[in-house]
PDB file of C-alpha atoms in Angstrom:
ATOM      1  CA  MET A   1      27.222  23.075 -17.722  1.00  0.00           C
ATOM      2  CA  LYS A   2      27.269  26.711 -16.640  1.00  0.00           C
ATOM      3  CA  ASN A   3      30.497  28.595 -16.186  1.00  0.00           C
ATOM      4  CA  LYS A   4      30.308  30.272 -12.810  1.00  0.00           C
ATOM      5  CA  GLY A   5      33.184  32.658 -13.529  1.00  0.00           C
ATOM      6  CA  LYS A   6      36.075  33.553 -11.282  1.00  0.00           C
ATOM      7  CA  ARG A   7      35.796  33.573  -7.510  1.00  0.00           C
ATOM      8  CA  TYR A   8      37.712  36.094  -5.440  1.00  0.00           C
ATOM      9  CA  ASP A   9      38.322  35.880  -1.711  1.00  0.00           C
ATOM     10  CA  GLN A  10      37.128  38.600   0.640  1.00  0.00           C
ATOM     11  CA  GLU A  11      40.621  39.933   1.303  1.00  0.00           C
ATOM     12  CA  TYR A  12      41.239  40.481  -2.424  1.00  0.00           C
ATOM     13  CA  LYS A  13      37.904  42.267  -2.843  1.00  0.00           C
ATOM     14  CA  GLU A  14      38.679  44.546   0.103  1.00  0.00           C
ATOM     15  CA  MET A  15      42.093  45.354  -1.368  1.00  0.00           C
ATOM     16  CA  ILE A  16      40.522  46.437  -4.678  1.00  0.00           C
ATOM     17  CA  VAL A  17      37.892  48.529  -2.862  1.00  0.00           C
ATOM     18  CA  ASN A  18      40.573  50.166  -0.703  1.00  0.00           C
ATOM     19  CA  LEU A  19      42.594  50.992  -3.811  1.00  0.00           C
ATOM     20  CA  TYR A  20      39.536  52.600  -5.377  1.00  0.00           C
ATOM     21  CA  ASN A  21      38.605  54.561  -2.237  1.00  0.00           C
ATOM     22  CA  SER A  22      42.075  55.669  -1.138  1.00  0.00           C
ATOM     23  CA  THR A  23      43.793  56.445  -4.446  1.00  0.00           C
ATOM     24  CA  ASP A  24      42.971  58.192  -7.701  1.00  0.00           C
ATOM     25  CA  CYS A  25      42.349  54.856  -9.422  1.00  0.00           C
ATOM     26  CA  THR A  26      39.289  54.715 -11.649  1.00  0.00           C
ATOM     27  CA  TYR A  27      37.174  51.672 -12.400  1.00  0.00           C
ATOM     28  CA  ALA A  28      38.753  51.485 -15.867  1.00  0.00           C
ATOM     29  CA  SER A  29      42.311  51.600 -14.528  1.00  0.00           C
ATOM     30  CA  LEU A  30      41.563  48.877 -11.977  1.00  0.00           C
ATOM     31  CA  GLU A  31      39.909  46.808 -14.682  1.00  0.00           C
ATOM     32  CA  SER A  32      42.936  47.006 -16.970  1.00  0.00           C
ATOM     33  CA  LYS A  33      45.455  46.455 -14.157  1.00  0.00           C
ATOM     34  CA  TYR A  34      43.735  43.522 -12.400  1.00  0.00           C
ATOM     35  CA  GLY A  35      41.532  42.064 -15.151  1.00  0.00           C
ATOM     36  CA  ILE A  36      38.295  42.473 -13.209  1.00  0.00           C
ATOM     37  CA  SER A  37      35.241  43.903 -14.974  1.00  0.00           C
ATOM     38  CA  THR A  38      34.102  47.409 -14.110  1.00  0.00           C
ATOM     39  CA  ALA A  39      30.663  46.119 -13.091  1.00  0.00           C
ATOM     40  CA  THR A  40      32.236  43.697 -10.632  1.00  0.00           C
ATOM     41  CA  ILE A  41      34.407  46.411  -9.098  1.00  0.00           C
ATOM     42  CA  GLN A  42      31.402  48.747  -8.828  1.00  0.00           C
ATOM     43  CA  ARG A  43      29.415  46.027  -7.042  1.00  0.00           C
ATOM     44  CA  TRP A  44      32.286  45.417  -4.612  1.00  0.00           C
ATOM     45  CA  VAL A  45      32.645  49.131  -3.910  1.00  0.00           C
ATOM     46  CA  LYS A  46      28.915  49.394  -3.221  1.00  0.00           C
ATOM     47  CA  GLN A  47      28.953  46.339  -0.942  1.00  0.00           C
ATOM     48  CA  LEU A  48      32.173  46.969   0.952  1.00  0.00           C
ATOM     49  CA  THR A  49      32.587  50.742   1.298  1.00  0.00           C
ATOM     50  CA  PRO A  50      31.828  51.595   4.929  1.00  0.00           C
ATOM     51  CA  ILE A  51      29.008  53.965   5.795  1.00  0.00           C
ATOM     52  CA  LYS A  52      29.959  56.625   8.333  1.00  0.00           C
ATOM     53  CA  ILE A  53      27.574  56.672  11.286  1.00  0.00           C
ATOM     54  CA  GLU A  54      29.052  59.104  13.774  1.00  0.00           C
ATOM     55  CA  ASN A  55      32.381  60.801  14.361  1.00  0.00           C
ATOM     56  CA  ASN A  56      34.721  57.823  14.230  1.00  0.00           C
ATOM     57  CA  GLU A  57      32.267  54.994  13.658  1.00  0.00           C
ATOM     58  CA  SER A  58      31.443  53.303  10.391  1.00  0.00           C
ATOM     59  CA  MET A  59      29.503  50.255   9.262  1.00  0.00           C
ATOM     60  CA  SER A  60      29.594  48.186   6.087  1.00  0.00           C
ATOM     61  CA  PRO A  61      26.487  48.117   3.879  1.00  0.00           C
ATOM     62  CA  GLN A  62      26.314  44.355   4.464  1.00  0.00           C
ATOM     63  CA  LYS A  63      26.186  44.887   8.240  1.00  0.00           C
ATOM     64  CA  THR A  64      23.480  47.550   7.769  1.00  0.00           C
ATOM     65  CA  LYS A  65      21.400  45.122   5.717  1.00  0.00           C
ATOM     66  CA  THR A  66      21.831  42.402   8.345  1.00  0.00           C
ATOM     67  CA  LEU A  67      20.767  44.751  11.126  1.00  0.00           C
ATOM     68  CA  GLN A  68      17.696  45.864   9.156  1.00  0.00           C
ATOM     69  CA  LYS A  69      16.605  42.241   8.689  1.00  0.00           C
ATOM     70  CA  GLU A  70      17.130  41.548  12.371  1.00  0.00           C
ATOM     71  CA  MET A  71      15.157  44.656  13.344  1.00  0.00           C
ATOM     72  CA  THR A  72      12.247  43.631  11.090  1.00  0.00           C
ATOM     73  CA  LYS A  73      12.233  40.165  12.671  1.00  0.00           C
ATOM     74  CA  LEU A  74      12.271  41.629  16.190  1.00  0.00           C
ATOM     75  CA  LEU A  75       9.438  44.043  15.385  1.00  0.00           C
ATOM     76  CA  LYS A  76       7.304  41.133  14.139  1.00  0.00           C
ATOM     77  CA  GLU A  77       8.102  39.118  17.266  1.00  0.00           C
ATOM     78  CA  ASN A  78       7.220  42.116  19.420  1.00  0.00           C
ATOM     79  CA  GLU A  79       3.802  42.370  17.755  1.00  0.00           C
ATOM     80  CA  ILE A  80       3.198  38.672  18.382  1.00  0.00           C
ATOM     81  CA  PHE A  81       4.103  39.101  22.071  1.00  0.00           C
ATOM     82  CA  LYS A  82       1.772  42.094  22.380  1.00  0.00           C
ATOM     83  CA  LYS A  83      -1.108  40.084  20.951  1.00  0.00           C
ATOM     84  CA  ALA A  84      -0.320  37.146  23.196  1.00  0.00           C
ATOM     85  CA  MET A  85      -0.211  39.422  26.261  1.00  0.00           C
ATOM     86  CA  SER A  86      -3.586  40.916  25.407  1.00  0.00           C
ATOM     87  CA  ILE A  87      -5.075  37.436  25.046  1.00  0.00           C
ATOM     88  CA  LEU A  88      -3.575  36.280  28.346  1.00  0.00           C
ATOM     89  CA  ALA A  89      -4.687  39.452  30.124  1.00  0.00           C
ATOM     90  CA  LYS A  90      -8.308  38.776  29.169  1.00  0.00           C
ATOM     91  CA  LYS A  91      -8.273  35.346  30.837  1.00  0.00           C
TER      92      LYS A  91
END
């Protein structure tokens, strides 16, 4: 049976990312203090660090990815509707 490793809740991940972003903590210091591998912390930082959009607005990378998927889906649907309209207009 495979060992799936430790599971951390979202609040804990966000706390580690906030420590990394708001203090002088390095990946190595967080690893030694909390017992989480550097690779795991790097992945969390990449996933959870907000992206600044405008003056006071920011968005998480996860939200950006979700919006990109939704936009791709809507663009495909729009193309289908355009084709359907052209077919119906010919009748």
